PDB file of C-alpha atoms in Angstrom:
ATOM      1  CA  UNK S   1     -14.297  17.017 -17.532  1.00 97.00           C
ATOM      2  CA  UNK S   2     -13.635  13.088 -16.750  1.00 98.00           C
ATOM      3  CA  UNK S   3     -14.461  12.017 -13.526  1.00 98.00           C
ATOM      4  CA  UNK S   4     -12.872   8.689 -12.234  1.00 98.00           C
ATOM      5  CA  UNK S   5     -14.489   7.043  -9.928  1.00 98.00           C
ATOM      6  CA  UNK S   6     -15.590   4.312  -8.868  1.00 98.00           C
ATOM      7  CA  UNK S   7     -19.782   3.052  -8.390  1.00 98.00           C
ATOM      8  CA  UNK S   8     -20.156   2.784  -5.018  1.00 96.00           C
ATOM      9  CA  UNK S   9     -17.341   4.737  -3.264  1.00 97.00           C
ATOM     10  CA  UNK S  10     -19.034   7.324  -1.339  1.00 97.00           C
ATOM     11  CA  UNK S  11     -16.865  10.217  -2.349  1.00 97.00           C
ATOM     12  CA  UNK S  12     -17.204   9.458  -5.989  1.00 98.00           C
ATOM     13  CA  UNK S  13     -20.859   9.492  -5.562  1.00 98.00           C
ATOM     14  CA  UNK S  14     -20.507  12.646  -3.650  1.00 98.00           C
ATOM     15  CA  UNK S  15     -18.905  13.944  -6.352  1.00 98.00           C
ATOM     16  CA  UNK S  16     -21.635  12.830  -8.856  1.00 98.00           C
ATOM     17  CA  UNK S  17     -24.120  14.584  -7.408  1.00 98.00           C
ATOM     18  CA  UNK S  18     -22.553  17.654  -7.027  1.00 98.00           C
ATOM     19  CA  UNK S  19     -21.500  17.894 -10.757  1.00 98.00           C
ATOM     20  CA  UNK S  20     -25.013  17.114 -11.472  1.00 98.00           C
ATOM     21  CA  UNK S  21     -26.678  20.051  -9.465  1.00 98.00           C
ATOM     22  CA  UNK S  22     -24.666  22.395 -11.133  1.00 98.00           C
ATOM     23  CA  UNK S  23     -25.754  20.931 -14.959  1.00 98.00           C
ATOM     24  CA  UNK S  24     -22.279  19.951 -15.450  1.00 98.00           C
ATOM     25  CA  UNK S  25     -21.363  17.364 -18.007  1.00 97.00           C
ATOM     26  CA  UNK S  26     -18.643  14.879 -17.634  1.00 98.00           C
ATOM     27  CA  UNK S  27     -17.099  11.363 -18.731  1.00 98.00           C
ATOM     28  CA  UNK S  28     -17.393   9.141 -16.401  1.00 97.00           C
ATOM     29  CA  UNK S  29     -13.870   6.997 -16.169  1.00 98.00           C
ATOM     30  CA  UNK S  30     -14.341   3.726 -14.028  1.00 98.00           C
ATOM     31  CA  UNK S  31     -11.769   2.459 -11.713  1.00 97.00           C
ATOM     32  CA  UNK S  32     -12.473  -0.772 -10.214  1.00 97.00           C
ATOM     33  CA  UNK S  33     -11.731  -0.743  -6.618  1.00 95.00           C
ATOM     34  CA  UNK S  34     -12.168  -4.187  -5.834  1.00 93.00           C
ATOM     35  CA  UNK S  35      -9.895  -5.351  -8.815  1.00 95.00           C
ATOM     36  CA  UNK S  36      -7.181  -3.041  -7.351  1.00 95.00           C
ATOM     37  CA  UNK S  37      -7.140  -0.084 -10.490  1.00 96.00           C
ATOM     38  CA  UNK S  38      -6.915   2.411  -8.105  1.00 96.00           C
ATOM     39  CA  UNK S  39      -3.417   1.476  -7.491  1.00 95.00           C
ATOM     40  CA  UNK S  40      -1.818   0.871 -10.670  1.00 96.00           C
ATOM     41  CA  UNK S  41       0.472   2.958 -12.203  1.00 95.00           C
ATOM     42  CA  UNK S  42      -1.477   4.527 -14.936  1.00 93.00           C
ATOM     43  CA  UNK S  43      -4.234   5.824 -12.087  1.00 97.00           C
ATOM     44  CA  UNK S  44      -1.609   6.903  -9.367  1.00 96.00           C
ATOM     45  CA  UNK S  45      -0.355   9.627 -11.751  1.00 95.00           C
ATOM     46  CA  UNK S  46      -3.781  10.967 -11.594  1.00 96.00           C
ATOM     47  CA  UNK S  47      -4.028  10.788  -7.936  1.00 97.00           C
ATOM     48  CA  UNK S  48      -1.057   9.416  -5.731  1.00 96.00           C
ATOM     49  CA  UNK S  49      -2.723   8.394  -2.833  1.00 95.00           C
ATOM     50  CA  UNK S  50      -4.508   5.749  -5.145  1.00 96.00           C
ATOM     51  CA  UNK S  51      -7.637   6.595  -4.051  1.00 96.00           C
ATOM     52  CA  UNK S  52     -11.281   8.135  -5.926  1.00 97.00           C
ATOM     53  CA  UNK S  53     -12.025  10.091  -7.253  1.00 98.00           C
ATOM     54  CA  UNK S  54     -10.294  11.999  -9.629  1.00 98.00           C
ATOM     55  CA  UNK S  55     -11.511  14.726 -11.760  1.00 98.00           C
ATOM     56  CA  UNK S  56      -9.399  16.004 -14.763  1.00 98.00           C
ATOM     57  CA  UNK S  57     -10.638  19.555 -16.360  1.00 97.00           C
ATOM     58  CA  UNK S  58      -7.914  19.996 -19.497  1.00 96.00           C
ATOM     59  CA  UNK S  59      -4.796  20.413 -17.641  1.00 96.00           C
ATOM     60  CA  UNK S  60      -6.079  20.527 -13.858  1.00 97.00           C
ATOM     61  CA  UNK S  61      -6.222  17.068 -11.575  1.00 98.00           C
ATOM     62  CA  UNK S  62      -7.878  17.727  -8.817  1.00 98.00           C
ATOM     63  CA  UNK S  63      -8.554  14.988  -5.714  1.00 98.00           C
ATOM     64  CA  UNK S  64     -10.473  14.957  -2.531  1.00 97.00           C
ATOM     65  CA  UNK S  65     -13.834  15.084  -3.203  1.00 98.00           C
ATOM     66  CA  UNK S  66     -14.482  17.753  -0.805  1.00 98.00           C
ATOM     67  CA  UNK S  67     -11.784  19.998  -2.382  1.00 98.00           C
ATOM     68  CA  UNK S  68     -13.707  19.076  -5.979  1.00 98.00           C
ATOM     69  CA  UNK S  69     -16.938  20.084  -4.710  1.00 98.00           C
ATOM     70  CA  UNK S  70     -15.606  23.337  -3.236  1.00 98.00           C
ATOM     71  CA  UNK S  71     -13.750  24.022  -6.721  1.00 98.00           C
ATOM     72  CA  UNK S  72     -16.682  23.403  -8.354  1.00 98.00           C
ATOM     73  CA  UNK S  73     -18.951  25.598  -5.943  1.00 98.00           C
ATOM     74  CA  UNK S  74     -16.203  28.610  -6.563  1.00 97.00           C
ATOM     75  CA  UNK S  75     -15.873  28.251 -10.531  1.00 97.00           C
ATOM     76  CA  UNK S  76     -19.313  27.510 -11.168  1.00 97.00           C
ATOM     77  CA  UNK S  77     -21.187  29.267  -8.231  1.00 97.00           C
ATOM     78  CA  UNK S  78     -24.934  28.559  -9.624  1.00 96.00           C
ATOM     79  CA  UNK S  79     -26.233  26.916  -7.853  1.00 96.00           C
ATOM     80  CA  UNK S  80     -24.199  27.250  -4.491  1.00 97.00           C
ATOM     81  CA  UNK S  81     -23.591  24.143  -2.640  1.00 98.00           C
ATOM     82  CA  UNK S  82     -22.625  26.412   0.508  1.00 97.00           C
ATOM     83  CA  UNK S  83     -24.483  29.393   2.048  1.00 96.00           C
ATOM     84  CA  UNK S  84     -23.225  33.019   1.070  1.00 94.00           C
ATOM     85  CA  UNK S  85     -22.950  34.344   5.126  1.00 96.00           C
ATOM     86  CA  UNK S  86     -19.885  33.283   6.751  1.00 97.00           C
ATOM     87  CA  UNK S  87     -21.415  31.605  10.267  1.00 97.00           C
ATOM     88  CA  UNK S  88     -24.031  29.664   7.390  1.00 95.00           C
ATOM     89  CA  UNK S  89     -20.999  27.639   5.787  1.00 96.00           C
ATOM     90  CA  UNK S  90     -19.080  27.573   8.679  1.00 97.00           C
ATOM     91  CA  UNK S  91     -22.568  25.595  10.520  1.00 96.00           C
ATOM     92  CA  UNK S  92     -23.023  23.673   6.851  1.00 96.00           C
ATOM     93  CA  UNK S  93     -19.526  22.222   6.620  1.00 97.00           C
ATOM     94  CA  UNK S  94     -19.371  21.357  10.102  1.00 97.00           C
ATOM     95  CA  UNK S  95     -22.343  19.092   9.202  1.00 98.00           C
ATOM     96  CA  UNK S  96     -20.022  17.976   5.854  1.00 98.00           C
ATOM     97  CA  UNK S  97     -17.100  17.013   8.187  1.00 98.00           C
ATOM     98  CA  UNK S  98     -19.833  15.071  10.365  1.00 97.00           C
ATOM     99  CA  UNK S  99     -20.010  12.867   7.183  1.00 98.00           C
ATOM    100  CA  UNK S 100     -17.310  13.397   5.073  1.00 97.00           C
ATOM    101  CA  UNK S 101     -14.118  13.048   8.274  1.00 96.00           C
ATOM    102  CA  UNK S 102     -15.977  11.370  10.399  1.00 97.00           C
ATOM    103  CA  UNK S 103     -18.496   8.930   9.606  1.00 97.00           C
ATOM    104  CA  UNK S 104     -17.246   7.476   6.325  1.00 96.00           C
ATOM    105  CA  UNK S 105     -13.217   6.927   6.255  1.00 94.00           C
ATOM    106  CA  UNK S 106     -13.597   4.765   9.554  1.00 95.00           C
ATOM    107  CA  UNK S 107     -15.673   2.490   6.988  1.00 92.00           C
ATOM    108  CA  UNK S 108     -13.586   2.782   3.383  1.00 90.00           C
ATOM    109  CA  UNK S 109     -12.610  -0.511   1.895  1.00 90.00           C
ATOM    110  CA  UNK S 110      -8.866  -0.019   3.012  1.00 91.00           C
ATOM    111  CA  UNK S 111     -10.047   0.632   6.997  1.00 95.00           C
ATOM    112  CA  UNK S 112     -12.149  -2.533   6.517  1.00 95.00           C
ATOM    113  CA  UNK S 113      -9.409  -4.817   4.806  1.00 93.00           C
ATOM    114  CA  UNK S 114      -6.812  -3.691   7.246  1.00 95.00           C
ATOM    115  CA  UNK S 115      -9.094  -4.501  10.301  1.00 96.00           C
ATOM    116  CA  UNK S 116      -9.378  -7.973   8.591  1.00 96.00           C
ATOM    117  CA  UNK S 117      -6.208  -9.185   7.758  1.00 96.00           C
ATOM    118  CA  UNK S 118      -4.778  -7.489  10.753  1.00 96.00           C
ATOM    119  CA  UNK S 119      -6.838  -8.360  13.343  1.00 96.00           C
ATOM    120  CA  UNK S 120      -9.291 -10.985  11.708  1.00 97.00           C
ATOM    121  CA  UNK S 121     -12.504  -9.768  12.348  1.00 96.00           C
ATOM    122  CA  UNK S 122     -15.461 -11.454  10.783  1.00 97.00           C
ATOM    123  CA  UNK S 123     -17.522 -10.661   8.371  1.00 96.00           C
ATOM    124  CA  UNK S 124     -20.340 -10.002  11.548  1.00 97.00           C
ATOM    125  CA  UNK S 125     -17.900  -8.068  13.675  1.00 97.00           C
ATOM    126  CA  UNK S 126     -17.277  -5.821  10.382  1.00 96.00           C
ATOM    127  CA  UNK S 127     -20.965  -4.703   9.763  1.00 96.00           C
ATOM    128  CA  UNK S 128     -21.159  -4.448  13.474  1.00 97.00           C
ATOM    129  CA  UNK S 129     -18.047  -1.792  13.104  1.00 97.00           C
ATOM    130  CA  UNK S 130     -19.909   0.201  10.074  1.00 97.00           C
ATOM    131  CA  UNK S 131     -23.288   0.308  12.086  1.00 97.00           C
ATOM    132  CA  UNK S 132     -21.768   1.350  14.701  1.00 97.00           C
ATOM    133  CA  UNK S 133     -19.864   4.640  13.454  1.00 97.00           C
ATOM    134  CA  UNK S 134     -22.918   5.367  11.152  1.00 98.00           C
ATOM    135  CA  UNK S 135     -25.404   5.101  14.337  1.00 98.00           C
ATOM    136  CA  UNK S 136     -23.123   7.574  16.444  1.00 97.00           C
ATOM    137  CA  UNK S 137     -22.764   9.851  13.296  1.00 98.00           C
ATOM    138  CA  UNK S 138     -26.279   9.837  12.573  1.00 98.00           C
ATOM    139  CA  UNK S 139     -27.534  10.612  15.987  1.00 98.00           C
ATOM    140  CA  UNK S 140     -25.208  13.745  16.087  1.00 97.00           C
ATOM    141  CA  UNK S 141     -26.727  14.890  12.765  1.00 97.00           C
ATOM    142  CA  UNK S 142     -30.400  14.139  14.423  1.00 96.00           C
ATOM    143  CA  UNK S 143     -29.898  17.257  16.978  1.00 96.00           C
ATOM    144  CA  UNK S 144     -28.388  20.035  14.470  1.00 95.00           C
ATOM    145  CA  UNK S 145     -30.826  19.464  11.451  1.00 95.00           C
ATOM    146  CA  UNK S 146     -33.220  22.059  11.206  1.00 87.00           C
ATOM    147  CA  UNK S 147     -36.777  21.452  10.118  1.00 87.00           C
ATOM    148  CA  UNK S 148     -36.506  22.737   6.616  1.00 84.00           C
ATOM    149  CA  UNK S 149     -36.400  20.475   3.793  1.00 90.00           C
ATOM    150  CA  UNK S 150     -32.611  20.639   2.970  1.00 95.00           C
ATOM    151  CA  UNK S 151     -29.073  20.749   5.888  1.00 93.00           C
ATOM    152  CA  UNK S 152     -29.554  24.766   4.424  1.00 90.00           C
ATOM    153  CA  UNK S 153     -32.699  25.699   3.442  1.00 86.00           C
ATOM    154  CA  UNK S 154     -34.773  25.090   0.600  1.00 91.00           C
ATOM    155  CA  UNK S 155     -32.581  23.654  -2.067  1.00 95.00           C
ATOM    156  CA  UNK S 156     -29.811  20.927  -1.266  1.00 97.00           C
ATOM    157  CA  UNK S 157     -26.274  21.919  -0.951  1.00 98.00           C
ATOM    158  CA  UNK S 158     -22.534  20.043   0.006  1.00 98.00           C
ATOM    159  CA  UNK S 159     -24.210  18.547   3.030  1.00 98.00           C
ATOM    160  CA  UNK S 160     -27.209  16.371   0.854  1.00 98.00           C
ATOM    161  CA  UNK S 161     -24.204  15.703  -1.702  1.00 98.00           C
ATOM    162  CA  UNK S 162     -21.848  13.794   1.302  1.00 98.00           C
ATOM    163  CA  UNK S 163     -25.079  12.458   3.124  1.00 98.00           C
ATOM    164  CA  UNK S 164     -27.156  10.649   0.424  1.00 98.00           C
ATOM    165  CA  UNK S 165     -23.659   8.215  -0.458  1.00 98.00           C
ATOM    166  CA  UNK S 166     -23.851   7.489   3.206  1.00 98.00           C
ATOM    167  CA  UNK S 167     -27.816   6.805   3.512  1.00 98.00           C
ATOM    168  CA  UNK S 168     -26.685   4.733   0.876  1.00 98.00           C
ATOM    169  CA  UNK S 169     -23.768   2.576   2.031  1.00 97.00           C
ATOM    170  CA  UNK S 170     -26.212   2.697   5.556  1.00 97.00           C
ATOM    171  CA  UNK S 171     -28.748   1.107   3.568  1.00 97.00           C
ATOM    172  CA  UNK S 172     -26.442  -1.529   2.422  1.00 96.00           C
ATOM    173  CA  UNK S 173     -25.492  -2.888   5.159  1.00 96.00           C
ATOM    174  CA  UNK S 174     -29.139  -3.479   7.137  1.00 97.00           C
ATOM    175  CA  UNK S 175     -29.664  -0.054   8.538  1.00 98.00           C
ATOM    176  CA  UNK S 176     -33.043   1.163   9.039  1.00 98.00           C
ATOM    177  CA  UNK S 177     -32.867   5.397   7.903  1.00 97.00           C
ATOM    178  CA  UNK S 178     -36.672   5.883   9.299  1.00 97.00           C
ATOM    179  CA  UNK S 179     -35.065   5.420  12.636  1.00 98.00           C
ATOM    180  CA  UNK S 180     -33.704   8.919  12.591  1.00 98.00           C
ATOM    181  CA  UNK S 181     -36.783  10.995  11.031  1.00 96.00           C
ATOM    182  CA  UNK S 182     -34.374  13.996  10.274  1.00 96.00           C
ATOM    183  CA  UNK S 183     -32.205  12.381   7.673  1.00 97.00           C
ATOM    184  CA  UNK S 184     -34.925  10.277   6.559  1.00 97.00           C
ATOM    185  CA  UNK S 185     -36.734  13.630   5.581  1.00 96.00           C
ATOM    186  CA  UNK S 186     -33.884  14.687   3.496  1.00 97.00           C
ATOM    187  CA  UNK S 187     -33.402  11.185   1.761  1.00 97.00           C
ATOM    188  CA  UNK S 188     -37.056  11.810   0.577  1.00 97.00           C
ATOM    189  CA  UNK S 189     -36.789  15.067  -0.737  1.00 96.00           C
ATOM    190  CA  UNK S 190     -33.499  14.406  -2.447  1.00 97.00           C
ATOM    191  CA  UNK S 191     -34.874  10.889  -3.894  1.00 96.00           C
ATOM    192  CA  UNK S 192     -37.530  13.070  -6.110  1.00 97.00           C
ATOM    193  CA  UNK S 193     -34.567  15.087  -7.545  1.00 98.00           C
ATOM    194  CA  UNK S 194     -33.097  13.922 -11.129  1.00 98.00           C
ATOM    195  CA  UNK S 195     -29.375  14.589  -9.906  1.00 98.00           C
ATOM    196  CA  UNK S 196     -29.356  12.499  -6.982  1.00 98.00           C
ATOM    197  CA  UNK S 197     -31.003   9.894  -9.446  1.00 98.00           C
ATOM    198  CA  UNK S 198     -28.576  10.121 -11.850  1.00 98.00           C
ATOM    199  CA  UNK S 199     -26.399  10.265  -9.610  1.00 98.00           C
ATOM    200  CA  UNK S 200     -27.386   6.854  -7.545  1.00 98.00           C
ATOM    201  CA  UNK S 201     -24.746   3.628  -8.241  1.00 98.00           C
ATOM    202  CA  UNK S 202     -27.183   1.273  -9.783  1.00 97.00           C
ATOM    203  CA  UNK S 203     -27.101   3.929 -12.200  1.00 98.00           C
ATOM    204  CA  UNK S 204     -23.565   4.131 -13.169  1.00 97.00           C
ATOM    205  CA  UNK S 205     -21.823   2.138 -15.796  1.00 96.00           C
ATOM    206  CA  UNK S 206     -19.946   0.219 -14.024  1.00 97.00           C
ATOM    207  CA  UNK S 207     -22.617  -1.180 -11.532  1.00 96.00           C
ATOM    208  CA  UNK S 208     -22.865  -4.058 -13.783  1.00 88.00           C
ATOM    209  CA  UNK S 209     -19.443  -4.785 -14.524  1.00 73.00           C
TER     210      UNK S 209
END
């Protein structure tokens, strides 16, 4: 499998991770967001919307990183990302959605270059934006997180893979995680675990490009 992708976009990273807790191995294809790759001609074939990532298994391009992890979870189902009873997953990918629909698109590079050449917010009024929809998210999350070490139980599923890339991007821009003890126990737990590790942008090839 190649996965293209991209160092610090969240879904990439999601994506990552995922691969990695099922033992998967993969080429890892970078496309440089910031140097515009994503839309060139070459990449849009792979994925129209010009967006990461992209993973390519022989003939099969899939996109969305939630729709990868899901194909993953289905064609390789050890370990499951999602919980076998119905009202389990339904509860686990509401906590995804939280994340994946809507915490991290209102803060994507394109949201954030729009609002700036649109509207010419600052560089201050930006972070102030990203804090913002990670705080609300966040506190949500705070009051359906059970006390057990993982969103599902005892071994981290889709949920860890979508909310570790935004501890992350959190992190980046000043955020204190210890400020909401729930997610800061899960950031723990999945910081002793070799595929979120591996799995962490510093650690991809194209961090130091």
């Amino acid at each position: 499998m190649d996965l293209h992708g991209y160092f610090r976009s969240s879904a990439s990273y999601r994506v990552r991770i995922g691969l990695n807790l099922k033992g998967l191995q993969y080429d890892y294809c970078p496309v440089n967001l910031l140097k515009g790759e994503q839309r060139g001609n070459d990449y849009r074939k792979l994925n129209p919307q010009g967006l990461v990532p992209a993973l390519v298994d022989g003939d099969t391009i899939l996109t969305q990183s939630l729709a990868i992890l899901e194909w993953l979870d289905e064609t390789h189902p050890e370990p499951a990302l999602l919980p076998a009873e119905p009202l389990a997953r339904a509860r686990a990918r509401a906590l995804v959605y939280n994340v994946a629909c809507d915490i991290q698109p209102v803060q994507n590079l394109r949201v954030l270059k729009y609002l700036q050449g649109e509207y010419g917010i600052s560089d201050e009024q930006k972070i102030g934006w990203i804090r913002h929809w990670i705080h609300e998210g966040f506190c949500a999350l705070e009051q359906q997180l059970n006390p057990a070490p993982f969103a599902t139980g005892e071994q981290p599923g889709l949920f860890e893979c979508c909310l570790l890339p935004q501890i992350y991007s959190a992190e980046r821009f000043g955020m204190d995680i210890a400020e909401y003890p729930a997610i800061h126990r899960i950031a723990l737990a999945c910081g002793e675990i070799p595929a979120f590790i591996e799995a962490r942008p510093e650690n991809q090839p194209d961090s130091t490009l």
